Structures are given as structure tokens and as C-alpha cells.
XYZ file of C-alpha atoms in Angstrom:
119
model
C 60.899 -10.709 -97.376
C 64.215 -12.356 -96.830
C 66.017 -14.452 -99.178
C 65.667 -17.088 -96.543
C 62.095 -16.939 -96.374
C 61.546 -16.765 -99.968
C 63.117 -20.234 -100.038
C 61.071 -21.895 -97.499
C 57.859 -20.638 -98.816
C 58.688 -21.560 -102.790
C 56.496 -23.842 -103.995
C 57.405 -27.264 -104.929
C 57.952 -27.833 -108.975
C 54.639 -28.435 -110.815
C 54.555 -31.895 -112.767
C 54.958 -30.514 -115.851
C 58.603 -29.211 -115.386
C 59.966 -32.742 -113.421
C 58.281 -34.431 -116.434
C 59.813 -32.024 -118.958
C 63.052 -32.644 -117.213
C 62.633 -36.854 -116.986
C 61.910 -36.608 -120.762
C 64.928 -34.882 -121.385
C 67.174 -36.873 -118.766
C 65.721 -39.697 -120.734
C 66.455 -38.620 -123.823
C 70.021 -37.467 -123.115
C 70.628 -41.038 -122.183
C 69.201 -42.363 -124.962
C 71.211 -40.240 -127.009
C 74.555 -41.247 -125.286
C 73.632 -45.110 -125.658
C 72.541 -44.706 -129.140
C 76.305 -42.950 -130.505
C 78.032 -45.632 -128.229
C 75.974 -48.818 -130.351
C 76.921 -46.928 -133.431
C 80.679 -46.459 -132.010
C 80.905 -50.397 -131.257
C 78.923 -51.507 -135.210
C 80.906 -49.328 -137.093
C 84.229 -50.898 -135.269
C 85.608 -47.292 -133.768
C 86.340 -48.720 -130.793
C 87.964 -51.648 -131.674
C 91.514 -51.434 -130.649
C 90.154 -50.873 -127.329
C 88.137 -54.492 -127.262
C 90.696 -56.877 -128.815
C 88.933 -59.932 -130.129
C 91.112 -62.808 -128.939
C 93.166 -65.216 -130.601
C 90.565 -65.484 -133.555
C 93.451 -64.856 -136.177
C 97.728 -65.212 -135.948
C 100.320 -63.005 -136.311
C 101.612 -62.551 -139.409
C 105.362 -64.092 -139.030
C 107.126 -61.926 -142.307
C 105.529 -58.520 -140.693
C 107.088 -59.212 -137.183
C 109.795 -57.349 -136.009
C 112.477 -59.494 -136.073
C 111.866 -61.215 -139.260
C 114.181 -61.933 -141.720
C 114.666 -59.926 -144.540
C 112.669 -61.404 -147.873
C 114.636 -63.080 -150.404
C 117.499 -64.476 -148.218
C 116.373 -68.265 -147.800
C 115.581 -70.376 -150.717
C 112.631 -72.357 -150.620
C 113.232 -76.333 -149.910
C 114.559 -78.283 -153.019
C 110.970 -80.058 -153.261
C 109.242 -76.975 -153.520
C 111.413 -75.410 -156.482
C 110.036 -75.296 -160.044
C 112.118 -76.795 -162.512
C 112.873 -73.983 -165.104
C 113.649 -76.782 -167.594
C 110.737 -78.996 -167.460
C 108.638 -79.228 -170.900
C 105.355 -77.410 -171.040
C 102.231 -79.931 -171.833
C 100.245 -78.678 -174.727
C 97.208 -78.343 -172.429
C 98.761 -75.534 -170.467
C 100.521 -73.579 -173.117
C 97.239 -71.918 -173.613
C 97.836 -70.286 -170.481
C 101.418 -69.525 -170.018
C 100.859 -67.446 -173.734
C 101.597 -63.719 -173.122
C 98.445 -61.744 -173.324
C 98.641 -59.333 -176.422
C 95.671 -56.960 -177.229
C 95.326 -53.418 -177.763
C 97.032 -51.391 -175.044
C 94.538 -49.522 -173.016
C 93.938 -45.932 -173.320
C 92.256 -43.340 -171.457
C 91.056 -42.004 -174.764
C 88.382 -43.412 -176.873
C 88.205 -44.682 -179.934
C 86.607 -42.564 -182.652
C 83.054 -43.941 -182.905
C 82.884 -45.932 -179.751
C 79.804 -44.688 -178.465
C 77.903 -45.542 -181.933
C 79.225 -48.985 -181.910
C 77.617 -50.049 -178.649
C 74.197 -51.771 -178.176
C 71.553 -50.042 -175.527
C 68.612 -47.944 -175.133
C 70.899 -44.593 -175.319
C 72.609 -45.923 -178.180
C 69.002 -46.350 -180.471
């Protein structure tokens, strides 16, 4: 026979090979839907969706900003380096002195703490 006839005598594909090849269409689809959803959640695509106007521009990170530290706040908004301290916020502006931390342990740390390891 001749390739030609071949052809015109081949039997149409049984069900279960256009099924197997639905499920798998199916599934490749599936498959490419399901990565793009985790793409857009995860945020991996979103310089390519801007979201608006939601937030502004940050004015000191702009190109043609100034450079920090060359305009003095108004006069209003200055602290006065001479006004007195009230007692009830000396508390606060006390340096904080303690031991300096370490990256060693003290000898007998673990002994001195409380727990279920420790009994």
C-alpha cells in the first residue's frame, strides 16, 4: 500500500487517547494558571502592575533634592539647648549604663536560669 492510502484508511483516534490528551491539555493549563496566581500573591510581578497613587514619592530620595543638612529647620521648630530639664523627664534623658554585652557567657549562666532544662 501507498503512503497515501495508508492515510485515508487510518482509523480515527479511539476515546481513550483524545481523553488522555484533554486531561493533559487540561492539566497543562491548569498548571500555567496555577504558577501565574502564585507569580501575582507572592508580588513577582509587581513592577509590571503599578498600584496607583496609593502612596507619594518620597521628596529627600528624588533626584534633584537637596543635599541633607543644608537648611535649618524654622526657628519654631528648634529645640532650645538651654532650656531646664523638668524632674519628670530626667528619668529619661539619663544615659543607659549596664553591663556591656558580650558574645560570651557568663560563667554559670545556664545554672542560674529557671526552666524545665534547667531542673
Amino acid at each position: 500500500m501507498t503512503q497515501r492510502k495508508q492515510q485515508q484508511t487510518r482509523k480515527p483516534a479511539s476515546d481513550h487517547v483524545r481523553r488522555n490528551t484533554a486531561i493533559a491539555a487540561a492539566t497543562a493549563v491548569g498548571a500555567v494558571a496555577a504558577g501565574l496566581g502564585a507569580a501575582l500573591s507572592l508580588g513577582w510581578l509587581d513592577r509590571f502592575f503599578p498600584k496607583g497613587d496609593a502612596e507619594h514619592a518620597a521628596a529627600d530620595l528624588a533626584a534633584d533634592a537637596g543635599t541633607p543638612g543644608t537648611t535649618r529647620a524654622p526657628d519654631a521648630f528648634r529645640p532650645d539647648p538651654t532650656a531646664p530639664v523638668p524632674a519628670s523627664e530626667r528619668e529619661g534623658l539619663r544615659p543607659a549604663t549596664g553591663p556591656a554585652p558580650t558574645l560570651v557567657a557568663t560563667r554559670g549562666e545556664m545554672a542560674n536560669q529557671t526552666g524545665a532544662a534547667n531542673g
